[in-house]
Short mmCIF file of C-alpha atoms in Angstrom, two decimals:
data_model
loop_
_atom_site.label_atom_id
_atom_site.label_comp_id
_atom_site.label_asym_id
_atom_site.label_seq_id
_atom_site.Cartn_x
_atom_site.Cartn_y
_atom_site.Cartn_z
CA UNK A 1246 89.22 81.35 -47.44
CA UNK A 1247 91.62 84.32 -46.51
CA UNK A 1248 94.12 84.14 -43.55
CA UNK A 1249 91.98 86.53 -41.56
CA UNK A 1250 88.94 84.09 -41.84
CA UNK A 1251 91.18 81.08 -40.74
CA UNK A 1252 92.68 82.73 -37.41
CA UNK A 1253 89.67 84.46 -36.55
CA UNK A 1254 88.77 84.50 -32.86
CA UNK A 1255 85.04 83.03 -31.87
CA UNK A 1256 84.21 86.60 -30.89
CA UNK A 1257 84.47 87.98 -34.21
CA UNK A 1258 82.38 85.36 -36.06
CA UNK A 1259 79.79 87.09 -38.23
CA UNK A 1260 76.04 86.47 -37.13
CA UNK A 1261 74.54 83.44 -39.31
CA UNK A 1262 71.57 84.86 -41.38
CA UNK A 1263 67.93 83.36 -40.89
CA UNK A 1264 67.71 80.14 -42.96
CA UNK A 1265 64.75 80.20 -45.40
CA UNK A 1266 62.02 77.70 -45.11
CA UNK A 1267 62.85 73.98 -46.49
CA UNK A 1268 61.23 70.87 -46.69
CA UNK A 1269 62.08 68.30 -43.90
CA UNK A 1270 64.66 65.86 -44.85
CA UNK A 1271 63.29 62.31 -46.08
CA UNK A 1272 62.78 59.60 -43.39
CA UNK A 1273 66.15 57.69 -42.92
CA UNK A 1274 68.45 60.32 -44.20
CA UNK A 1275 71.37 60.35 -41.85
CA UNK A 1276 72.30 63.69 -40.06
CA UNK A 1277 76.07 64.95 -40.25
CA UNK A 1278 77.26 63.10 -37.52
CA UNK A 1279 76.32 60.00 -39.33
CA UNK A 1280 77.63 60.69 -42.70
CA UNK A 1281 81.14 59.69 -42.96
CA UNK A 1282 81.77 61.99 -45.87
CA UNK A 1283 80.44 65.10 -43.88
CA UNK A 1284 83.35 66.82 -41.73
CA UNK A 1285 81.99 67.60 -38.23
CA UNK A 1286 84.12 70.07 -36.58
CA UNK A 1287 84.00 70.55 -32.94
CA UNK A 1288 84.13 74.00 -31.45
CA UNK A 1289 87.02 75.19 -29.31
CA UNK A 1290 85.82 77.69 -26.78
CA UNK A 1291 87.57 80.80 -26.46
CA UNK A 1292 88.94 82.85 -23.66
CA UNK A 1293 86.33 85.22 -21.93
CA UNK A 1294 86.40 88.74 -23.76
CA UNK A 1295 88.43 91.29 -21.93
CA UNK A 1296 87.24 94.65 -21.77
CA UNK A 1297 88.78 97.43 -23.61
CA UNK A 1298 90.82 99.95 -21.79
CA UNK A 1299 88.64 103.15 -21.05
CA UNK A 1300 85.50 101.08 -21.75
CA UNK A 1301 82.49 101.84 -19.26
CA UNK A 1302 82.10 99.50 -16.62
CA UNK A 1303 78.42 98.30 -17.22
CA UNK A 1304 79.32 97.47 -21.04
CA UNK A 1305 78.47 94.02 -21.69
CA UNK A 1306 80.65 91.94 -24.32
CA UNK A 1307 79.11 90.84 -27.29
CA UNK A 1308 77.85 87.37 -26.65
CA UNK A 1309 79.27 84.36 -28.63
CA UNK A 1310 77.26 82.08 -30.58
CA UNK A 1311 75.64 78.93 -29.24
CA UNK A 1312 77.97 75.66 -28.94
CA UNK A 1313 77.31 72.49 -30.45
CA UNK A 1314 75.58 69.97 -28.47
CA UNK A 1315 78.37 67.34 -28.02
CA UNK A 1316 77.58 63.48 -28.82
CA UNK A 1317 76.01 61.20 -26.33
CA UNK A 1318 78.35 59.67 -23.56
CA UNK A 1319 80.68 56.91 -24.54
CA UNK A 1320 79.76 57.64 -28.32
CA UNK A 1321 83.12 57.29 -30.44
CA UNK A 1322 83.16 60.63 -32.68
CA UNK A 1323 83.71 60.03 -36.17
CA UNK A 1324 86.93 60.68 -37.58
CA UNK A 1325 87.41 64.44 -38.75
CA UNK A 1326 89.75 65.52 -41.51
CA UNK A 1327 91.84 68.35 -41.24
CA UNK A 1328 89.68 70.21 -43.69
CA UNK A 1329 86.48 70.13 -45.23
CA UNK A 1330 86.51 68.68 -49.06
CA UNK A 1331 86.07 71.51 -51.57
CA UNK A 1332 88.03 73.05 -54.30
CA UNK A 1333 91.78 73.09 -54.30
CA UNK A 1334 93.18 76.03 -52.31
CA UNK A 1335 95.40 78.41 -53.92
CA UNK A 1336 99.08 78.49 -52.93
CA UNK A 1337 99.44 78.68 -49.23
CA UNK A 1338 100.76 82.10 -47.92
CA UNK A 1339 103.67 82.41 -45.56
CA UNK A 1340 103.21 80.74 -42.33
CA UNK A 1341 101.07 82.72 -39.67
CA UNK A 1342 102.25 83.99 -36.31
CA UNK A 1343 101.23 80.81 -33.66
CA UNK A 1344 99.08 82.04 -30.91
CA UNK A 1345 100.36 82.96 -27.86
CA UNK A 1346 100.85 80.16 -25.30
CA UNK A 1347 97.99 79.45 -23.15
CA UNK A 1348 95.26 80.27 -25.65
CA UNK A 1349 93.39 77.40 -27.64
CA UNK A 1350 93.83 77.06 -31.33
CA UNK A 1351 91.33 79.05 -33.53
CA UNK A 1352 89.28 77.72 -36.23
CA UNK A 1353 91.15 76.06 -39.04
CA UNK A 1354 88.07 76.52 -41.49
CA UNK A 1355 85.15 78.60 -40.85
CA UNK A 1356 83.04 77.92 -43.77
CA UNK A 1357 83.16 74.13 -42.87
CA UNK A 1358 81.97 74.93 -39.65
CA UNK A 1359 78.96 76.72 -40.76
CA UNK A 1360 78.02 74.20 -43.17
CA UNK A 1361 78.20 71.31 -40.91
CA UNK A 1362 76.50 73.29 -37.89
CA UNK A 1363 73.78 75.19 -39.86
CA UNK A 1364 71.24 72.56 -39.55
CA UNK A 1365 71.42 72.09 -36.11
CA UNK A 1366 71.66 75.65 -35.34
CA UNK A 1367 68.34 76.68 -37.39
CA UNK A 1368 66.29 73.49 -36.98
CA UNK A 1369 63.92 73.18 -33.84
CA UNK A 1370 64.97 70.74 -31.20
CA UNK A 1371 61.60 69.05 -31.70
CA UNK A 1372 62.16 68.72 -35.63
CA UNK A 1373 65.61 67.30 -35.00
CA UNK A 1374 63.95 64.57 -32.47
CA UNK A 1375 61.18 64.00 -35.25
CA UNK A 1376 63.88 63.25 -38.14
CA UNK A 1377 66.09 61.34 -35.90
CA UNK A 1378 62.96 59.04 -35.61
CA UNK A 1379 63.74 57.82 -31.94
CA UNK A 1380 61.08 60.05 -30.06
CA UNK A 1381 63.74 60.77 -27.43
CA UNK A 1382 63.66 64.75 -26.13
CA UNK A 1383 66.52 66.77 -27.65
CA UNK A 1384 69.49 67.09 -25.70
CA UNK A 1385 70.03 70.33 -23.94
CA UNK A 1386 72.39 72.88 -25.84
CA UNK A 1387 74.79 73.06 -22.91
CA UNK A 1388 74.62 69.73 -20.85
CA UNK A 1389 76.72 69.21 -18.01
CA UNK A 1390 79.73 66.68 -18.24
CA UNK A 1391 78.05 63.13 -17.26
CA UNK A 1392 81.62 61.27 -17.73
CA UNK A 1393 85.13 61.57 -16.13
CA UNK A 1394 86.93 64.94 -17.17
CA UNK A 1395 88.63 64.79 -20.83
CA UNK A 1396 91.91 63.94 -21.02
CA UNK A 1397 94.61 66.61 -21.14
CA UNK A 1398 95.29 67.81 -24.67
CA UNK A 1399 91.63 66.72 -25.91
CA UNK A 1400 90.06 70.40 -25.45
CA UNK A 1401 87.17 71.00 -23.19
CA UNK A 1402 83.42 70.13 -24.74
CA UNK A 1403 81.29 72.02 -22.43
CA UNK A 1404 81.51 75.79 -21.30
CA UNK A 1405 84.40 76.76 -19.15
CA UNK A 1406 84.06 77.66 -15.52
CA UNK A 1407 84.72 81.24 -15.87
CA UNK A 1408 82.47 81.90 -19.20
CA UNK A 1409 78.85 83.51 -18.56
CA UNK A 1410 75.83 81.74 -19.40
CA UNK A 1411 75.04 82.14 -23.05
CA UNK A 1412 71.54 83.66 -24.15
CA UNK A 1413 69.26 81.51 -25.89
CA UNK A 1414 69.61 81.99 -29.89
CA UNK A 1415 66.28 83.68 -31.64
CA UNK A 1416 64.32 80.95 -33.20
CA UNK A 1417 63.20 83.31 -36.33
CA UNK A 1418 64.02 86.99 -37.29
CA UNK A 1419 61.58 89.60 -37.43
CA UNK A 1420 60.20 90.23 -41.13
CA UNK A 1421 60.86 93.43 -42.89
CA UNK A 1422 58.43 96.00 -43.20
CA UNK A 1423 55.84 95.36 -46.25
CA UNK A 1424 56.32 91.54 -46.02
CA UNK A 1425 52.99 90.21 -45.22
CA UNK A 1426 53.22 87.01 -43.05
CA UNK A 1427 52.14 83.40 -44.05
CA UNK A 1428 48.80 82.21 -42.70
CA UNK A 1429 49.10 80.67 -39.58
CA UNK A 1430 52.06 82.56 -38.60
CA UNK A 1431 52.09 84.30 -35.13
CA UNK A 1432 51.23 88.08 -35.49
CA UNK A 1433 53.86 90.52 -34.91
CA UNK A 1434 53.75 93.05 -32.05
CA UNK A 1435 52.16 96.18 -33.53
CA UNK A 1436 53.92 99.31 -32.99
CA UNK A 1437 52.85 102.93 -32.48
CA UNK A 1438 53.04 104.52 -35.97
CA UNK A 1439 54.50 107.88 -34.55
CA UNK A 1440 54.77 110.28 -32.10
CA UNK A 1441 51.80 112.51 -30.88
CA UNK A 1442 52.26 116.04 -32.06
CA UNK A 1443 53.81 118.51 -29.92
CA UNK A 1444 52.31 122.01 -29.02
CA UNK A 1445 54.57 123.76 -31.87
CA UNK A 1446 53.20 121.62 -34.46
CA UNK A 1447 49.82 121.99 -33.30
CA UNK A 1448 50.34 125.79 -33.19
CA UNK A 1449 51.75 125.85 -36.96
CA UNK A 1450 48.73 123.83 -38.17
CA UNK A 1451 46.26 126.31 -36.29
CA UNK A 1452 48.17 129.35 -37.88
CA UNK A 1453 48.14 127.71 -41.38
CA UNK A 1454 44.35 127.01 -41.31
CA UNK A 1455 43.78 130.58 -39.95
CA UNK A 1456 45.71 131.93 -42.83
CA UNK A 1457 43.85 129.92 -45.21
CA UNK A 1458 40.47 131.17 -43.80
CA UNK A 1459 41.52 134.88 -44.05
CA UNK A 1460 43.02 134.70 -47.43
CA UNK A 1461 39.76 132.66 -48.75
CA UNK A 1462 37.41 135.40 -46.85
CA UNK A 1463 39.42 138.44 -48.25
CA UNK A 1464 39.16 136.83 -52.01
CA UNK A 1465 35.40 136.10 -51.43
CA UNK A 1466 34.65 139.72 -50.05
CA UNK A 1467 36.70 141.03 -52.97
CA UNK A 1468 35.04 139.06 -55.46
CA UNK A 1469 31.63 140.10 -53.98
CA UNK A 1470 32.60 143.61 -53.91
CA UNK A 1471 33.69 143.44 -57.74
CA UNK A 1472 30.27 141.92 -58.61
CA UNK A 1473 28.66 144.77 -56.54
CA UNK A 1474 30.58 147.55 -58.46
CA UNK A 1475 29.69 146.00 -61.70
CA UNK A 1476 26.17 145.80 -61.36
CA UNK A 1477 24.39 148.90 -62.53
CA UNK A 1478 23.76 151.19 -59.93
CA UNK A 1479 19.68 151.81 -59.28
CA UNK A 1480 17.87 154.75 -60.52
CA UNK A 1481 17.52 156.14 -56.55
CA UNK A 1482 21.36 155.61 -56.05
CA UNK A 1483 22.37 157.55 -59.21
CA UNK A 1484 19.76 160.36 -58.58
CA UNK A 1485 21.18 160.82 -54.87
CA UNK A 1486 24.89 160.83 -56.02
CA UNK A 1487 23.85 163.55 -58.87
CA UNK A 1488 22.62 166.05 -56.24
CA UNK A 1489 26.65 165.98 -55.01
CA UNK A 1490 28.50 166.00 -58.38
CA UNK A 1491 28.68 169.77 -58.40
CA UNK A 1492 31.33 169.64 -55.10
CA UNK A 1493 32.70 166.14 -55.63
CA UNK A 1494 33.73 166.54 -59.32
CA UNK A 1495 36.46 168.81 -60.87
CA UNK A 1496 35.08 171.81 -62.83
CA UNK A 1497 37.63 170.81 -65.85
CA UNK A 1498 35.21 167.53 -66.13
CA UNK A 1499 31.87 169.08 -65.85
CA UNK A 1500 33.04 172.11 -67.84
CA UNK A 1501 35.97 171.04 -70.37
CA UNK A 1502 38.43 173.20 -71.50
CA UNK A 1503 37.86 172.33 -74.93
CA UNK A 1504 34.91 170.84 -76.58
CA UNK A 1505 35.02 169.18 -79.98
CA UNK A 1506 31.64 168.97 -81.80
CA UNK A 1507 31.87 166.29 -84.84
CA UNK A 1508 29.39 167.21 -87.18
CA UNK A 1509 27.25 169.37 -85.44
CA UNK A 1510 27.50 172.33 -86.98
CA UNK A 1511 25.50 173.71 -89.68
CA UNK A 1512 25.63 171.02 -92.93
CA UNK A 1513 27.14 168.74 -90.62
CA UNK A 1514 30.38 170.64 -89.95
CA UNK A 1515 32.57 170.20 -87.10
CA UNK A 1516 32.76 172.76 -84.36
CA UNK A 1517 35.18 173.69 -81.68
CA UNK A 1518 34.63 175.47 -78.46
CA UNK A 1519 37.13 177.12 -75.81
CA UNK A 1520 36.49 177.89 -72.34
CA UNK A 1521 36.98 181.46 -71.78
CA UNK A 1522 35.62 182.14 -68.36
CA UNK A 1523 34.20 180.14 -65.41
CA UNK A 1524 31.78 181.72 -62.90
CA UNK A 1525 31.78 181.04 -59.25
CA UNK A 1526 29.20 178.77 -57.71
CA UNK A 1527 26.28 180.66 -56.39
CA UNK A 1528 22.69 180.60 -56.03
CA UNK A 1529 20.50 181.18 -58.62
CA UNK A 1530 18.91 184.86 -58.30
CA UNK A 1531 19.92 186.98 -61.12
CA UNK A 1532 20.84 183.87 -63.63
CA UNK A 1533 17.09 183.72 -65.48
CA UNK A 1534 14.42 186.26 -66.75
CA UNK A 1535 11.75 186.52 -64.00
CA UNK A 1536 9.33 184.16 -65.62
CA UNK A 1537 11.91 181.43 -65.99
CA UNK A 1538 13.03 182.09 -62.83
CA UNK A 1539 9.49 181.52 -61.37
CA UNK A 1540 9.10 178.37 -63.44
CA UNK A 1541 12.27 176.96 -61.89
CA UNK A 1542 11.18 177.80 -58.16
CA UNK A 1543 9.08 174.52 -57.74
CA UNK A 1544 12.29 172.81 -58.16
CA UNK A 1545 14.31 174.69 -55.73
CA UNK A 1546 18.13 175.65 -56.23
CA UNK A 1547 20.90 174.28 -54.26
CA UNK A 1548 23.78 175.49 -56.63
CA UNK A 1549 24.39 177.37 -59.78
CA UNK A 1550 27.59 176.37 -62.02
CA UNK A 1551 28.09 178.62 -65.04
CA UNK A 1552 30.96 178.88 -67.95
CA UNK A 1553 31.17 180.59 -71.35
CA UNK A 1554 32.88 179.42 -74.27
CA UNK A 1555 33.68 180.96 -77.70
CA UNK A 1556 34.01 179.28 -80.89
CA UNK A 1557 37.07 178.82 -82.84
CA UNK A 1558 36.61 181.97 -85.12
CA UNK A 1559 35.95 183.91 -81.86
CA UNK A 1560 32.71 185.46 -83.46
CA UNK A 1561 30.06 183.51 -81.12
CA UNK A 1562 29.95 183.19 -77.51
CA UNK A 1563 27.89 180.75 -75.64
CA UNK A 1564 27.24 180.55 -71.71
CA UNK A 1565 26.25 177.16 -70.34
CA UNK A 1566 24.86 176.74 -66.89
CA UNK A 1567 23.39 173.72 -64.72
CA UNK A 1568 21.08 174.61 -61.70
CA UNK A 1569 21.20 171.78 -59.10
CA UNK A 1570 17.91 171.28 -57.54
CA UNK A 1571 16.39 170.25 -54.08
CA UNK A 1572 13.35 168.14 -55.68
CA UNK A 1573 13.03 164.62 -55.56
CA UNK A 1574 13.10 162.29 -58.74
CA UNK A 1575 8.99 162.76 -59.09
CA UNK A 1576 9.40 166.32 -58.99
CA UNK A 1577 11.90 166.75 -61.65
CA UNK A 1578 9.37 164.21 -63.87
CA UNK A 1579 6.74 166.73 -63.07
CA UNK A 1580 8.76 169.70 -63.96
CA UNK A 1581 10.01 168.09 -67.19
CA UNK A 1582 6.17 167.11 -68.30
CA UNK A 1583 5.27 170.81 -67.33
CA UNK A 1584 8.01 172.50 -69.72
CA UNK A 1585 7.00 170.06 -72.34
CA UNK A 1586 3.39 170.26 -72.33
CA UNK A 1587 3.11 173.91 -72.28
CA UNK A 1588 5.85 174.77 -74.17
CA UNK A 1589 7.98 176.77 -71.66
CA UNK A 1590 11.07 176.15 -73.63
CA UNK A 1591 10.25 177.99 -76.44
CA UNK A 1592 8.85 181.25 -75.15
CA UNK A 1593 11.02 184.23 -75.46
CA UNK A 1594 10.28 185.92 -72.17
CA UNK A 1595 11.66 182.92 -70.50
CA UNK A 1596 15.34 183.19 -71.66
CA UNK A 1597 18.59 182.34 -69.23
CA UNK A 1598 21.02 185.14 -68.73
CA UNK A 1599 24.53 185.15 -70.36
CA UNK A 1600 27.66 185.23 -67.93
CA UNK A 1601 29.93 188.08 -69.40
CA UNK A 1602 33.29 187.77 -67.86
CA UNK A 1603 35.20 191.12 -68.04
CA UNK A 1604 38.52 191.07 -70.10
CA UNK A 1605 36.91 188.22 -72.62
CA UNK A 1606 35.45 188.00 -76.02
CA UNK A 1607 31.92 187.81 -73.98
CA UNK A 1608 32.32 191.14 -72.00
CA UNK A 1609 29.73 192.78 -74.03
CA UNK A 1610 27.49 189.65 -74.02
CA UNK A 1611 24.19 191.10 -72.51
CA UNK A 1612 20.32 190.45 -72.69
CA UNK A 1613 20.03 192.18 -75.97
CA UNK A 1614 22.69 189.88 -77.74
CA UNK A 1615 21.01 186.89 -76.87
CA UNK A 1616 20.03 184.97 -80.23
CA UNK A 1617 19.45 181.11 -79.52
CA UNK A 1618 18.86 179.34 -76.49
CA UNK A 1619 17.92 175.87 -74.83
CA UNK A 1620 16.76 174.50 -71.42
CA UNK A 1621 16.88 170.92 -70.54
CA UNK A 1622 15.27 169.19 -67.53
CA UNK A 1623 17.04 166.08 -66.58
CA UNK A 1624 14.90 163.71 -65.00
CA UNK A 1625 17.65 161.01 -63.89
CA UNK A 1626 19.63 163.34 -61.93
CA UNK A 1627 18.34 167.03 -60.11
CA UNK A 1628 19.97 169.08 -62.80
CA UNK A 1629 18.75 171.64 -65.28
CA UNK A 1630 21.15 172.49 -68.14
CA UNK A 1631 20.81 175.34 -70.40
CA UNK A 1632 22.67 177.18 -72.98
CA UNK A 1633 22.39 180.69 -74.49
CA UNK A 1634 24.54 181.92 -77.51
CA UNK A 1635 24.89 185.57 -78.97
CA UNK A 1636 27.63 187.44 -81.38
CA UNK A 1637 30.80 188.46 -80.00
CA UNK A 1638 30.73 191.84 -81.30
CA UNK A 1639 28.02 192.73 -79.32
CA UNK A 1640 25.38 193.11 -81.98
CA UNK A 1641 21.74 192.99 -81.07
CA UNK A 1642 19.06 190.30 -81.92
CA UNK A 1643 15.50 191.69 -82.31
CA UNK A 1644 13.84 188.14 -82.30
CA UNK A 1645 15.93 185.40 -80.56
CA UNK A 1646 15.09 181.84 -81.74
CA UNK A 1647 14.96 178.38 -79.98
CA UNK A 1648 18.02 176.10 -80.89
CA UNK A 1649 15.81 173.22 -81.83
CA UNK A 1650 14.01 175.47 -84.44
CA UNK A 1651 17.46 177.07 -85.35
CA UNK A 1652 19.13 173.74 -86.46
CA UNK A 1653 16.35 172.58 -88.50
CA UNK A 1654 17.04 172.16 -92.21
CA UNK A 1655 16.27 175.12 -94.32
CA UNK A 1656 16.09 177.50 -91.31
CA UNK A 1657 17.05 181.05 -93.07
CA UNK A 1658 16.89 183.19 -89.62
CA UNK A 1659 20.20 184.61 -88.35
CA UNK A 1660 20.69 182.44 -85.46
CA UNK A 1661 20.35 179.67 -87.92
CA UNK A 1662 22.65 180.60 -90.66
CA UNK A 1663 25.27 181.61 -88.17
CA UNK A 1664 25.38 178.50 -86.40
CA UNK A 1665 24.27 180.28 -83.08
CA UNK A 1666 21.20 177.42 -82.65
CA UNK A 1667 23.91 174.74 -83.23
CA UNK A 1668 26.45 176.00 -80.63
CA UNK A 1669 23.91 176.38 -78.01
CA UNK A 1670 22.54 172.84 -78.52
CA UNK A 1671 25.81 171.21 -78.86
CA UNK A 1672 27.16 172.60 -75.62
CA UNK A 1673 24.26 171.98 -73.70
CA UNK A 1674 24.24 168.24 -74.96
CA UNK A 1675 27.83 168.08 -73.85
CA UNK A 1676 27.53 169.43 -70.21
CA UNK A 1677 24.70 167.36 -69.69
CA UNK A 1678 26.29 164.28 -70.65
CA UNK A 1679 29.30 164.99 -68.55
CA UNK A 1680 26.89 165.61 -65.11
CA UNK A 1681 25.14 162.31 -66.15
CA UNK A 1682 28.37 160.43 -66.38
CA UNK A 1683 29.99 162.13 -63.07
CA UNK A 1684 26.61 160.83 -61.55
CA UNK A 1685 26.95 157.10 -62.97
CA UNK A 1686 23.67 157.30 -64.94
CA UNK A 1687 23.44 154.33 -66.93
CA UNK A 1688 21.41 155.64 -69.51
CA UNK A 1689 20.11 159.08 -71.23
CA UNK A 1690 16.55 159.83 -70.45
CA UNK A 1691 14.25 162.16 -72.75
CA UNK A 1692 13.54 165.56 -71.50
CA UNK A 1693 12.04 168.49 -72.94
CA UNK A 1694 14.06 171.12 -74.70
CA UNK A 1695 13.83 174.17 -76.25
#
């Protein structure tokens, strides 16, 4: 034991840990008081604790440990050796300074004291009475002195007059968390699991739930919108959109500046056409021969768009146009049927007129220079597409030929050999496709052509 432990005051004794469960001693086993080989030390009471300077007035000192019950009146205490038996102690240090006068001597061996008195401190008074076999009630912890006062120098055996009453020592320590009590053990008081959430916590949770709901709703709406956009449009929606293509789509998309026709020329040759003029959008008056204008009157005319192209050699000029009609989809189907059954697209008195822009290779392109033509009645959108071609040098053609006849293999006419039929058909196909794409038409329908 260290020097500090030997001269420790009673107020600084560390707390005694709870004793683990043990089996009761066999009957007849003498206690520490009756065993001559066990050293039993009597506790010397200490002075009342003096409060530290500056401490609050209401602070209570740490209560001392419970005292050991003294022996019965008239019993002769067994002889007590100065130190408990144990291993040989190391070399004794320097002699400590004796305590000041008027203070009782401190413990000489704290370990021996705990070993000798641990059974009485841990055991229940009823168990000690049962072990003794006498059946007598246990003696109180702090009995009043029954005999005459002890002789001077022998040390007091009970509490001093100025000491406060000591609180009872707890019988059993509270178990740690997670330890399941043994069967039959008293139930521990149930403590509340936590505090109730405050307004800030409730507000944060509400905001979190609201934010998750908004994000989920936006994601679901975007998913549904994407699915709706990915679905093919209906025929009615496409037809309605095609009516507004002429003012919702740039002219370069409807009439590209350069059009490449791969394998559309005579003998499968490639053709390239360059746009040389674009007519202002206008009405349909003056755009057709009188009989063709009469045939298209039933469909109505909302707007007429026209552009003129020249081939790569600048020997051919082609005017391509698109008439936006006012009729509905059944009306366009009826018009297409009329053109196909009555061969209105192949009659030489039903030709469209060219757009001869001044200062371009097409400025001499007039009625007499028309060599080949085609008229397309589109049924999925309200548009009539046509194209008419001629020579750029202004030569006249006595017998114009429909484009479908001029592109047939073996044709020997001037429009067929010069490729004017291929020019009219190729540009009409390309402009009709661009109008359908602008309207969002999923398929290309079959229409009559000349």
